[in-house]
mmCIF file of C-alpha atoms and ligand atoms in Angstrom:
data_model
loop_
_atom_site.group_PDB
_atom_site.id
_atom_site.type_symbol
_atom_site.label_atom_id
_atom_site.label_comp_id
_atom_site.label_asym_id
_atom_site.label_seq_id
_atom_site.Cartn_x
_atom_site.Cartn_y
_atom_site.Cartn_z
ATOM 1 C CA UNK A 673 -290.194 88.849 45.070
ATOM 2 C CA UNK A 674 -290.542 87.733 41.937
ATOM 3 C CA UNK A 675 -287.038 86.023 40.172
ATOM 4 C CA UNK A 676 -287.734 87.783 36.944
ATOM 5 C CA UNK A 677 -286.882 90.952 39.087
ATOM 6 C CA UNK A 678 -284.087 89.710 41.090
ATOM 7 C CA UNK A 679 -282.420 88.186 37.390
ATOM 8 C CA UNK A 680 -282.967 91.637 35.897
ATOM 9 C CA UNK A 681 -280.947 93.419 38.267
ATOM 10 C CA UNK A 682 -277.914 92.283 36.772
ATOM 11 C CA UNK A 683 -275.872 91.063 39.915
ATOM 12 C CA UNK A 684 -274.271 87.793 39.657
ATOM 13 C CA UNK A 685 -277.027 85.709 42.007
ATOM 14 C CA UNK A 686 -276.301 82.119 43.837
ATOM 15 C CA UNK A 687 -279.583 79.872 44.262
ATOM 16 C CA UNK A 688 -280.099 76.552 45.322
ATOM 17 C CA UNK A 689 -282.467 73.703 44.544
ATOM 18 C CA UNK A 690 -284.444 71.363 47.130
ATOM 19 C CA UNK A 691 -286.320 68.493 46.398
ATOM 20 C CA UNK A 692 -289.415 67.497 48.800
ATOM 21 C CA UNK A 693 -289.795 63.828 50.475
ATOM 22 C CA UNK A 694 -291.349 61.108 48.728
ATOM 23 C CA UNK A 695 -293.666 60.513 51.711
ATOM 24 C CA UNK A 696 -294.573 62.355 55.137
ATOM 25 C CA UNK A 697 -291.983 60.013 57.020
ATOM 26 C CA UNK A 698 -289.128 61.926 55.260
ATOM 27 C CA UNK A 699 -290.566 64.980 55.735
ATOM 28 C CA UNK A 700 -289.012 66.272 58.891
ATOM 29 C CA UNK A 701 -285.266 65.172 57.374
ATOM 30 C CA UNK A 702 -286.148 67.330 54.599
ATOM 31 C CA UNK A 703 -287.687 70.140 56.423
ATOM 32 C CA UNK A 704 -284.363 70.561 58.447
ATOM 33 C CA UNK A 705 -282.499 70.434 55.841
ATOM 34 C CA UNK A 706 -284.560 72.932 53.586
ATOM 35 C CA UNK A 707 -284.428 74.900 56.428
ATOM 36 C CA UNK A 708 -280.552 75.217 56.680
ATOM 37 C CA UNK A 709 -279.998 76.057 52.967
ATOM 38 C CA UNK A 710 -282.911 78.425 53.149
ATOM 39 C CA UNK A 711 -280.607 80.044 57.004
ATOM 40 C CA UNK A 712 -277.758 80.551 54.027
ATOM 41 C CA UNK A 713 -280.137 83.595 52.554
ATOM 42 C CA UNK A 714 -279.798 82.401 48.699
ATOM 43 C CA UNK A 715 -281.021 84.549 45.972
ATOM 44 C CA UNK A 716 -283.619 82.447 45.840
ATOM 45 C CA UNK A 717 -284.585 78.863 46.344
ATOM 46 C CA UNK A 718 -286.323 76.392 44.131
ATOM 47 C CA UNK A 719 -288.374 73.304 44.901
ATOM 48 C CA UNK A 720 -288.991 70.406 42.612
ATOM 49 C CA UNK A 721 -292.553 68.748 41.879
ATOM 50 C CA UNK A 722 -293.298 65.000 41.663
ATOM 51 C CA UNK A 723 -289.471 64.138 40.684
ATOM 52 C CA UNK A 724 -288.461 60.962 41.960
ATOM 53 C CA UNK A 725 -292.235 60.251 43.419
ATOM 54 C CA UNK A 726 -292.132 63.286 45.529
ATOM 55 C CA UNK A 727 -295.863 64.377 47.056
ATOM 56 C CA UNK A 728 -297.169 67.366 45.379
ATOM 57 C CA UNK A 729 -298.370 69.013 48.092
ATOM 58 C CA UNK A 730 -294.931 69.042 50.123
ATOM 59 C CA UNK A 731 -292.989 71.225 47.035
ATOM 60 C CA UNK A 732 -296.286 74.161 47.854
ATOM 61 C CA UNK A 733 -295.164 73.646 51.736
ATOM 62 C CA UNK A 734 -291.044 73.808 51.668
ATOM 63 C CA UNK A 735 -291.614 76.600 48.865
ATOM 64 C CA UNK A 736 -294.063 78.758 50.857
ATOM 65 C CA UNK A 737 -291.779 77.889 54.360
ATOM 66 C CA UNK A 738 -288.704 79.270 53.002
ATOM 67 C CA UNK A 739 -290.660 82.320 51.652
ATOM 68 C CA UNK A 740 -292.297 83.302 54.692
ATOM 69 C CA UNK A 741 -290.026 82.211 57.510
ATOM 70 C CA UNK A 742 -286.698 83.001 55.950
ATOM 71 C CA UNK A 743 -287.523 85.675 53.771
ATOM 72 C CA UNK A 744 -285.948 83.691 50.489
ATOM 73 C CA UNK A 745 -287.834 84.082 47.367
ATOM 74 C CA UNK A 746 -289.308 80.712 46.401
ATOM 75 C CA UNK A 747 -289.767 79.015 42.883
ATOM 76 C CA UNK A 748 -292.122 76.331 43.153
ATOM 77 C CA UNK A 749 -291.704 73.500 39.964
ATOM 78 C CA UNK A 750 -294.980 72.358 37.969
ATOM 79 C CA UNK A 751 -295.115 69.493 36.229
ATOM 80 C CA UNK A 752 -298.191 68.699 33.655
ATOM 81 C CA UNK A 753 -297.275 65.138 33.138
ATOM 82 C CA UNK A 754 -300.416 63.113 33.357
ATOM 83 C CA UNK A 755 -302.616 66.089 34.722
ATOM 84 C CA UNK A 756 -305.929 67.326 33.924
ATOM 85 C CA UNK A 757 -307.434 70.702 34.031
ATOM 86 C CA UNK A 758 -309.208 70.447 37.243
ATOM 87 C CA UNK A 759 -305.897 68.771 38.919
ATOM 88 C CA UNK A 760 -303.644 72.022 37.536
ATOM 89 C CA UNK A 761 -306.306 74.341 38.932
ATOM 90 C CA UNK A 762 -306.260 72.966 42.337
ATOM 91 C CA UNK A 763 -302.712 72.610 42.303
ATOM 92 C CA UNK A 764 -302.214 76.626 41.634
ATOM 93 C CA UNK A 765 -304.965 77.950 43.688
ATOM 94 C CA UNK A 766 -303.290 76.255 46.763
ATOM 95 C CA UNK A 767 -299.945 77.586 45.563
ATOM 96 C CA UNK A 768 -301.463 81.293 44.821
ATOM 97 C CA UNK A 769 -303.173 81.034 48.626
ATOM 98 C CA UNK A 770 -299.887 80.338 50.252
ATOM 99 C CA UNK A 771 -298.072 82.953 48.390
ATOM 100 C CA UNK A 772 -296.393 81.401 46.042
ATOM 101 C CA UNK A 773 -295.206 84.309 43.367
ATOM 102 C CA UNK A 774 -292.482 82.198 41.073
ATOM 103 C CA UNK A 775 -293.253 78.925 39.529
ATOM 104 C CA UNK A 776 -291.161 76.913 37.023
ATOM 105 C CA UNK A 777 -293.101 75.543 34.338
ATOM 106 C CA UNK A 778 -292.435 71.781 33.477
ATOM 107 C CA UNK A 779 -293.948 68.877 31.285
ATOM 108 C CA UNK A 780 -292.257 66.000 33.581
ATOM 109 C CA UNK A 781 -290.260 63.396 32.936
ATOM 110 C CA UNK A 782 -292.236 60.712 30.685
ATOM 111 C CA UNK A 783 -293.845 57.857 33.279
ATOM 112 C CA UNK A 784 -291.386 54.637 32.713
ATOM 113 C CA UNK A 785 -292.412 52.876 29.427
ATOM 114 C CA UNK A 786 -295.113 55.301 28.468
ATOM 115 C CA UNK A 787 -294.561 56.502 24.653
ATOM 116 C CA UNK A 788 -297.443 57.689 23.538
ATOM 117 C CA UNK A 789 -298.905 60.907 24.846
ATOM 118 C CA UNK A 790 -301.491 61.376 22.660
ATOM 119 C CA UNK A 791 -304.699 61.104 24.907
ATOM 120 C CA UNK A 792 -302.413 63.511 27.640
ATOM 121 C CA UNK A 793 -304.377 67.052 28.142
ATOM 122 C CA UNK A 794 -300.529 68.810 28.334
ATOM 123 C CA UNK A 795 -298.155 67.461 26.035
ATOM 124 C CA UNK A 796 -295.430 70.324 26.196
ATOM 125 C CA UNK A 797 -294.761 72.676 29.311
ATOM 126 C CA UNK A 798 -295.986 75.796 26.621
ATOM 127 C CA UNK A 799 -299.042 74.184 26.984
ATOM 128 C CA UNK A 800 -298.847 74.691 30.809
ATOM 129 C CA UNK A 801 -297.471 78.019 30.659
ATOM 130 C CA UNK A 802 -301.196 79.921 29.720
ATOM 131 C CA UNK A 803 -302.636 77.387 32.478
ATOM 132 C CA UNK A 804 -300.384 79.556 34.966
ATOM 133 C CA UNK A 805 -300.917 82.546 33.504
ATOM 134 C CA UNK A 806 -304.716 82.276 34.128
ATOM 135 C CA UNK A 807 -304.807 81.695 37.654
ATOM 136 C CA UNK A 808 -303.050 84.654 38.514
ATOM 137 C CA UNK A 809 -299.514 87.126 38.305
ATOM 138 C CA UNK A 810 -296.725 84.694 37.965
ATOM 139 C CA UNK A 811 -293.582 84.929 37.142
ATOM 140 C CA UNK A 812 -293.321 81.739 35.111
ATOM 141 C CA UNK A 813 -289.466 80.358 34.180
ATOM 142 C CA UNK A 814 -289.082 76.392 32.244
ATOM 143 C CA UNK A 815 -286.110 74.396 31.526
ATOM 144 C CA UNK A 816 -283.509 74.052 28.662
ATOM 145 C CA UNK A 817 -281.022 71.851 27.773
ATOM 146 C CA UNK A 818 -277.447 72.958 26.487
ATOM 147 C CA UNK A 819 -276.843 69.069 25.462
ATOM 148 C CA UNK A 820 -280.584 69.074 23.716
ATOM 149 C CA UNK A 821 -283.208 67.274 25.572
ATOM 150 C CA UNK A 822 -282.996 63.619 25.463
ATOM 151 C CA UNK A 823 -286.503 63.165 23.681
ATOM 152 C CA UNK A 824 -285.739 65.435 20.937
ATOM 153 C CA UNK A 825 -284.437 64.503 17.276
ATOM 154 C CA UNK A 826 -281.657 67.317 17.129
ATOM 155 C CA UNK A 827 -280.256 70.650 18.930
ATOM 156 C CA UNK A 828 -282.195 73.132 15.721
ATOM 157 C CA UNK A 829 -285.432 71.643 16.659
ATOM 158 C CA UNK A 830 -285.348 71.447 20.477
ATOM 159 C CA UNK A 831 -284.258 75.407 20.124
ATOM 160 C CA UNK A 832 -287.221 76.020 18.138
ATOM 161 C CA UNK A 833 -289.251 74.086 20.739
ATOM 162 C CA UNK A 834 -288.203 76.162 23.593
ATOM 163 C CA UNK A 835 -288.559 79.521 21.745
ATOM 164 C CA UNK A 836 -292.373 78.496 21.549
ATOM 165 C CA UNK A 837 -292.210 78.085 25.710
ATOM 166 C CA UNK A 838 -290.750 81.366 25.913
ATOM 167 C CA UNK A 839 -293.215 83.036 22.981
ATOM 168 C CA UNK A 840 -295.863 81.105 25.496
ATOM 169 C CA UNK A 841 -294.425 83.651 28.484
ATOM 170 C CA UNK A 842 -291.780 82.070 30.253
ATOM 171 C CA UNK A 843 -289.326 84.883 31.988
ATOM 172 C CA UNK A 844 -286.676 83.249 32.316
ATOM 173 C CA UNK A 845 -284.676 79.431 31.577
ATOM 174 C CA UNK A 846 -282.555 77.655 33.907
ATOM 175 C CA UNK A 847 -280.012 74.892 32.515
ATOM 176 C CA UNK A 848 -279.954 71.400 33.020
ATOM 177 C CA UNK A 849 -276.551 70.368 34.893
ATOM 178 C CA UNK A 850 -273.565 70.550 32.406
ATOM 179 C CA UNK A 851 -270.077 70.043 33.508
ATOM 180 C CA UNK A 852 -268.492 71.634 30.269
ATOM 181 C CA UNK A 853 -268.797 75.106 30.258
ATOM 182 C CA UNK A 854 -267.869 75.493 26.766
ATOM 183 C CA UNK A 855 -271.017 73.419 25.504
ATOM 184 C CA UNK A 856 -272.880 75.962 27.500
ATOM 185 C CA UNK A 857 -271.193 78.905 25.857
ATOM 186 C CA UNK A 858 -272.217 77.435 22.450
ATOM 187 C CA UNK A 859 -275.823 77.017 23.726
ATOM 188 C CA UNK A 860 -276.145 80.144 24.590
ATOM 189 C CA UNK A 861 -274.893 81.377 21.193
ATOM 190 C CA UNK A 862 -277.218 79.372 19.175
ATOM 191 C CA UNK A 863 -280.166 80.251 21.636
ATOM 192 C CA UNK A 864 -279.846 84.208 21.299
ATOM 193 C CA UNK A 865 -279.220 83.835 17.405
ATOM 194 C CA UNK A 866 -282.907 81.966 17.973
ATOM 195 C CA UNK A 867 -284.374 85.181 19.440
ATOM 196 C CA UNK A 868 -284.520 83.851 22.790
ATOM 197 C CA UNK A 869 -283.438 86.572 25.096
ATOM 198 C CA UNK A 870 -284.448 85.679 28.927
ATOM 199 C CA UNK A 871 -282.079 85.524 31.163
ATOM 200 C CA UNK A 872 -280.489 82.300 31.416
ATOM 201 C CA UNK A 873 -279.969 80.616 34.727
ATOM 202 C CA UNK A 874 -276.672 78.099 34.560
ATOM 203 C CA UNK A 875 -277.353 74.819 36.345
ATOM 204 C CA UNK A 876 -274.555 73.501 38.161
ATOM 205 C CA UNK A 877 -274.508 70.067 40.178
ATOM 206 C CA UNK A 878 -271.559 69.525 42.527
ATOM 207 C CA UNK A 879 -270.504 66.310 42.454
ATOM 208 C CA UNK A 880 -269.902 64.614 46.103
ATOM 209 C CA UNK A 881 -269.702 61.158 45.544
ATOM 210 C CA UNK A 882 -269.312 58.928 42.686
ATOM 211 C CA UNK A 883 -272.593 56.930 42.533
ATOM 212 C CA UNK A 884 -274.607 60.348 42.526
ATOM 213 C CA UNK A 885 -272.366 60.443 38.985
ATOM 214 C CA UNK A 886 -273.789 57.369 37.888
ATOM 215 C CA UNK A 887 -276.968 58.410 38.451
ATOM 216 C CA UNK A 888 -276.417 61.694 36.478
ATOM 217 C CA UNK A 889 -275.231 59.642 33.785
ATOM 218 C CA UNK A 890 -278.072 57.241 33.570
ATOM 219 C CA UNK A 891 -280.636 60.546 33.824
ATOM 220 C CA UNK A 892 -279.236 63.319 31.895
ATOM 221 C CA UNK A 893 -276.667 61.740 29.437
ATOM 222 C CA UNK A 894 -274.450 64.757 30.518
ATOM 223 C CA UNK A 895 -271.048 65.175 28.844
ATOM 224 C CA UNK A 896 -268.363 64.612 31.117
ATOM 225 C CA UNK A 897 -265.326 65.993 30.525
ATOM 226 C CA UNK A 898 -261.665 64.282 30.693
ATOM 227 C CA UNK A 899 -260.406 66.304 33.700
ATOM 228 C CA UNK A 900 -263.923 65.663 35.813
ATOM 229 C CA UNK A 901 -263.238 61.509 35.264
ATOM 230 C CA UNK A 902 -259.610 61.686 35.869
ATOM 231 C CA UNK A 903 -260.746 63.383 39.108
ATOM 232 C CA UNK A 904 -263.394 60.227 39.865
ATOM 233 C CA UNK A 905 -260.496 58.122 38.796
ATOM 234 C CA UNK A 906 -258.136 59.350 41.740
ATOM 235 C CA UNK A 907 -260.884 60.367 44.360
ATOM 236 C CA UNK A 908 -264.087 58.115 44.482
ATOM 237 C CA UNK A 909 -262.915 55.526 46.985
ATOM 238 C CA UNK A 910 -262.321 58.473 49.498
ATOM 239 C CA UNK A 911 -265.249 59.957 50.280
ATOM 240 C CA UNK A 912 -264.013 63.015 52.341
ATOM 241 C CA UNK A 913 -261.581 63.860 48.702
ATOM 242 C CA UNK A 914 -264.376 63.195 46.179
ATOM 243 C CA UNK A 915 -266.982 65.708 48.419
ATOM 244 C CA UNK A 916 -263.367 68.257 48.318
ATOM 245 C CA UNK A 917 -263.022 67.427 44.719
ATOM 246 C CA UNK A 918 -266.622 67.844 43.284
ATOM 247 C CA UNK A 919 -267.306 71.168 45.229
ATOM 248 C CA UNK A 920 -263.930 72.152 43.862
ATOM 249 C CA UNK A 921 -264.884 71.708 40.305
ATOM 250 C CA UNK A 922 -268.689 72.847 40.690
ATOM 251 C CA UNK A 923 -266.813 76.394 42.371
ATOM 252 C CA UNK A 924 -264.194 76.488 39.330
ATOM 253 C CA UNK A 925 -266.829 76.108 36.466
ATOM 254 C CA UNK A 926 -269.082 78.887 38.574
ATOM 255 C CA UNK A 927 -266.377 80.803 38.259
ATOM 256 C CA UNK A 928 -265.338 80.571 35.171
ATOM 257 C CA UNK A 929 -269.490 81.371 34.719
ATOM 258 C CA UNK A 930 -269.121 85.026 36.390
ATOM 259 C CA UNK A 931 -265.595 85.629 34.665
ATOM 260 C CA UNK A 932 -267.773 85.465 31.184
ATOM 261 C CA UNK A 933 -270.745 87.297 32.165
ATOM 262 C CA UNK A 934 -273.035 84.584 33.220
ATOM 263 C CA UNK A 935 -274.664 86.057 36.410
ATOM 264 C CA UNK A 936 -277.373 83.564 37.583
ATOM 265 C CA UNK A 937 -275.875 80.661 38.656
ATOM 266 C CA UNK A 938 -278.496 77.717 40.463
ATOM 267 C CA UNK A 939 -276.814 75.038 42.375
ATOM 268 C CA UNK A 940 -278.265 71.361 42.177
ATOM 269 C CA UNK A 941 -277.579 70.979 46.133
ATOM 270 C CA UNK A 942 -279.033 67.524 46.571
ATOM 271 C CA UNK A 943 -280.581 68.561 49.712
ATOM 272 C CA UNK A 944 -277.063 69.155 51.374
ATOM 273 C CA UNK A 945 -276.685 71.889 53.200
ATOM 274 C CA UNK A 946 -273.398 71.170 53.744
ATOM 275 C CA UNK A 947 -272.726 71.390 49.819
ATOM 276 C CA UNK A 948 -274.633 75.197 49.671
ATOM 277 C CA UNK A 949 -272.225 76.194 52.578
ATOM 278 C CA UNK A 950 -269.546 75.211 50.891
ATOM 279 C CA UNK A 951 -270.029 76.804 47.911
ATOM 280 C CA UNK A 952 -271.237 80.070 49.319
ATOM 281 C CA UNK A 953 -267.923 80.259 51.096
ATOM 282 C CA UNK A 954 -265.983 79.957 48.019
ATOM 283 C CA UNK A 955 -267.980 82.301 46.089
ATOM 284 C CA UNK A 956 -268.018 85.414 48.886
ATOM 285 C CA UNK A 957 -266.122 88.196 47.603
ATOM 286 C CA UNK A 958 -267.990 87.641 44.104
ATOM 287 C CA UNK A 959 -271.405 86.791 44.339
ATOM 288 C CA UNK A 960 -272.771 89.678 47.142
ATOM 289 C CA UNK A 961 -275.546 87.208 48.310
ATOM 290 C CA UNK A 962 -272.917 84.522 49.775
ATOM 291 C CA UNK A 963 -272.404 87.097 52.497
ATOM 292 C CA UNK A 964 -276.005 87.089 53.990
ATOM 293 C CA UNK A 965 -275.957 83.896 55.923
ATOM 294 C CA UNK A 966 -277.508 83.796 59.089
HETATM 295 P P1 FAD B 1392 -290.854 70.520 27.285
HETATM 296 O O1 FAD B 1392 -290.413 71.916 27.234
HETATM 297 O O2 FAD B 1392 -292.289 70.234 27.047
HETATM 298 O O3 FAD B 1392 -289.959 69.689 26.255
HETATM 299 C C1 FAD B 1392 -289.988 68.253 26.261
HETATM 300 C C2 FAD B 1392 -289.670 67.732 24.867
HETATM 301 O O4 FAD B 1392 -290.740 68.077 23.975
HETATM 302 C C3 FAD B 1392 -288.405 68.321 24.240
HETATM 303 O O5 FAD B 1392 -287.787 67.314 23.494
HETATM 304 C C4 FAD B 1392 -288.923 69.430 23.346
HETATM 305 O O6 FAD B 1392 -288.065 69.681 22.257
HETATM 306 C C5 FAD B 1392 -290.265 68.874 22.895
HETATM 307 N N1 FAD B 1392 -291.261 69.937 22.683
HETATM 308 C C6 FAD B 1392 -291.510 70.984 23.476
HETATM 309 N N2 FAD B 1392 -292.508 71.734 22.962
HETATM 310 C C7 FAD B 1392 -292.899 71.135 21.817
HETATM 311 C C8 FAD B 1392 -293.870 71.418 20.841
HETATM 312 N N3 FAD B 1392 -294.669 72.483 20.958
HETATM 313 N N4 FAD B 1392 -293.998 70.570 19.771
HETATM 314 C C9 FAD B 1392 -293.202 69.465 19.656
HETATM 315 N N5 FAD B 1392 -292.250 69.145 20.568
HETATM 316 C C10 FAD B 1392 -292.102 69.974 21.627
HETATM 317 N N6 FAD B 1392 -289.017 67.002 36.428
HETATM 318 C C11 FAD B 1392 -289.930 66.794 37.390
HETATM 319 O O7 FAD B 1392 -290.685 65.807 37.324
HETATM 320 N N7 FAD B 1392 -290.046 67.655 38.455
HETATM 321 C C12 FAD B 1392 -289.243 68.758 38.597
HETATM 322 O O8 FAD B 1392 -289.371 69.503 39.564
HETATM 323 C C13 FAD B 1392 -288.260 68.999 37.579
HETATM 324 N N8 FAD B 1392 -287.452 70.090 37.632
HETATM 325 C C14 FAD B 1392 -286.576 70.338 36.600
HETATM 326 C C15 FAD B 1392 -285.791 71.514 36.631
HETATM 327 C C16 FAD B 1392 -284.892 71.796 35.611
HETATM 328 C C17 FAD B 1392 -284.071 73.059 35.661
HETATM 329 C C18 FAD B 1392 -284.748 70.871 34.525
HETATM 330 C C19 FAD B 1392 -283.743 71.150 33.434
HETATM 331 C C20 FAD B 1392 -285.522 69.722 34.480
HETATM 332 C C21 FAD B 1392 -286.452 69.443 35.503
HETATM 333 N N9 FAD B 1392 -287.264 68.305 35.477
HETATM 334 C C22 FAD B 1392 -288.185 68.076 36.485
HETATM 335 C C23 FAD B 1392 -287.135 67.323 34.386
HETATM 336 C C24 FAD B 1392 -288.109 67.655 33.204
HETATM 337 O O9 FAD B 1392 -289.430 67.503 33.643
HETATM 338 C C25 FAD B 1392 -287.789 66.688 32.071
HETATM 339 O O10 FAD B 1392 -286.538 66.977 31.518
HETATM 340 C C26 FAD B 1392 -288.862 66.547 30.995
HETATM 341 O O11 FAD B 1392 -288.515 65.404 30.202
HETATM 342 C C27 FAD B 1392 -289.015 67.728 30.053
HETATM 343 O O12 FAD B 1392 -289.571 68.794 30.691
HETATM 344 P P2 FAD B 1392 -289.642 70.242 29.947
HETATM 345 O O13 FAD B 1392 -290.469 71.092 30.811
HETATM 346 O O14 FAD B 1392 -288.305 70.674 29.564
HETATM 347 O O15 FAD B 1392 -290.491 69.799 28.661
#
C-alpha cells in the first residue's frame, strides 16, 4: 500500500523506523529485531539506506520482509550521495522486483570532510526524485527539518529548497527528530505559508539512554528543551529510569502531536522493539493501529 494513501486517510497513524546492519554478521540481530517491530502491525515501517555504513542491499531485504511476511507497508530510504546513474538504476530495479511500492528520497549525509560536490551526478534529493519517478509508480516522500538543515545558510532558504523537492513530486515529508513541539508548530506554519501542502510526518526519537543523547546532539544539533535535560540530569545514571523517562517524554510530545491535529507520527525506534512496544501501549485508545499487534 502505498503511504501517500494510508497519510490521506486522515487517521492519526504510528510508524516506526529500522536501520539495516553494517555487515552480514549483524544481520540476523537485526532481522529479529525488524521482525518484532514489524509483529507490532505499524502503519507502516521505514528502512534507512547507507546511514552509519549500512549495506545497500540489506535496507531492499528488511523493507521487502516486513512487506510480504507481515503484511506492513514498507518505505525503503534512497540516498544519491556519491551515486551514478547506472548505480541508482540497479538500485531501483531490485527494489521495484521485490515489491517495493514507497521509497523516501534522500541526498545523504555529506562523506566526512568532503565539501565540494561539484563533480557529484545528484547534488540535491530533487534531483533524485525524477530518477524514481522513471523507473516506475512510486510513492516518493524526502526529509525536512523544523530546526533548518545543518548545511543550509537560513530557515527562508532551506523552505524554498524543499518546496523544489516537493514541486519535483515528493508525496509526503517526514521530520527530523525534534524534542520541542512548539518549534515544530512554527515549522509547519512557515512551510504551508510556502505552499507546501503534503502531509507532514512528525519524527519523534525516544530517548533511552543518555549517550544515544550525545549522539543526537553531535548529529542533528537538535534543540533540547529545559525539562528534557533536567530529566537527563536526575535519570541518566539509572538506566531502567532514563528508558521510563525518555519513552515518557517521546509518548507526551506524541500526544500533545494528536491533541493539535498532527496525525502521522514516525518513531525513531533505534532498532528496539522493546521501545515500539512501549509506545504502542501508551498510545492504544488513540492511535487505532496500536491495537493490531500480533
Ligand atoms: P536535500 O533535500 O538535498 O537538502 C540538503 C541541503 O541542500 C539542504 O541544506 C537544502 O537546503 C539544500 N538544497 C536542497 N535542494 C537544493 C537546491 N535545489 N539548490 C540548492 N540547495 C539545495 N541519511 C542516510 O544516509 N540514510 C538514510 O536512510 C537517511 N534517512 C533519513 C530520514 C529522515 C526522515 C531524515 C530527516 C534524514 C535522513 N537521513 C538519512 C539524513 C539525510 O541524508 C541528511 O540530513 C542529508 O544531509 C540531507 O538529505 P536531504 O535528502 O534532506 O537533502
Amino acid at each position: 500500500m502505498k503511504i501517500s494513501e494510508i497519510l490521506n486517510q486522515g487517521n492519526p497513524t504510528l510508524s516506526f523506523e529500522v536501520f539495516p546492519p553494517k555487515s552480514s554478521d549483524g544481520f540476523e540481530n537485526v532481522e529479529k529485531a525488524t521482525n518484532a517491530i514489524a509483529a507490532l502491525k505499524p502503519d507502516f515501517m521505514s528502512v534507512t539506506y547507507g546511514a552509519g555504513g549500512s549495506t545497500s542491499k540489506f535496507t531492499t531485504e528488511i523493507a521487502s520482509n516486513v512487506k510480504k511476511n507481515y503484511g506492513v507497508p514498507a518505505l525503503a530510504h534512497l540516498t544519491c550521495v556519491n551515486a551514478t546513474k547506472e548505480s541508482l538504476d540497479a538500485q531501483l530495479e531490485t527494489m521495484k522486483r521485490e515489491g517495493i511500492e514507497n521509497i523516501l528520497a534522500l541526498r545523504g549525509d555529506l562523506p566526512q570532510g568532503v565539501e565540494d560536490t561539484s563533480d557529484w551526478v545528484y547534488k540535491h534529493a530533487s534531483e533524485l526524485v525524477p530518477v524514481i519517478k522513471s523507473h516506475g509508480d512510486f510513492c516518493i516522500g524526502g526529509a525536512c527539518y523544523p530546526e533548518k538543515h545543518p548545511e543550509a545558510a537560513n530557515m527562508k532558504e532551506d523552505i524554498e529548497n524543499l518546496k523544489k523537492k516537493v514541486d519535483a513530486g515528493c508525496e509526503f515529508l517526514t521530520t527530523q527528530m525534534f524534542f520541542d513541539n512548539n518549534i515544530f508548530y512554527n515549522y509547519l506554519y512557515r512551510i504551508r505559508e510556502a505552499g507546501i501542502m503534503v502531509p507532514i510526518v512528525a519524527g519523534i526519537m525516544p530517548v533511552t539512554n543518555a549517550k544515544q543523547m550525545e549522539r543526537i546532539l553531535k548529529l542533528s544539533q537538535a534543540f533540547i528543551p529545559r525539562r528534557f535535560v533536567s530529566l537527563l540530569d536526575k535519570f541518566s545514571d539509572n538506566p531502567a529510569a532514563m528508558r521510563q523517562a525518555g519513552i515518557a517524554y517521546a509518548t507526551d510530545q506524541i500526544i500533545d502531536l494528536l491533541a493539535n491535529g498532527i496525525n502521522g507520527i514516525h518513531i525513531y525506534t533505534m532498532n528496539k522493539p522493546e521501545t515500539a512496544a512501549k509506545i504502542q501501549d501508551n498510545l492504544s485508545a488513540i492511535v487505532p493501529s496500536c491495537n493490531k499487534a500480533e
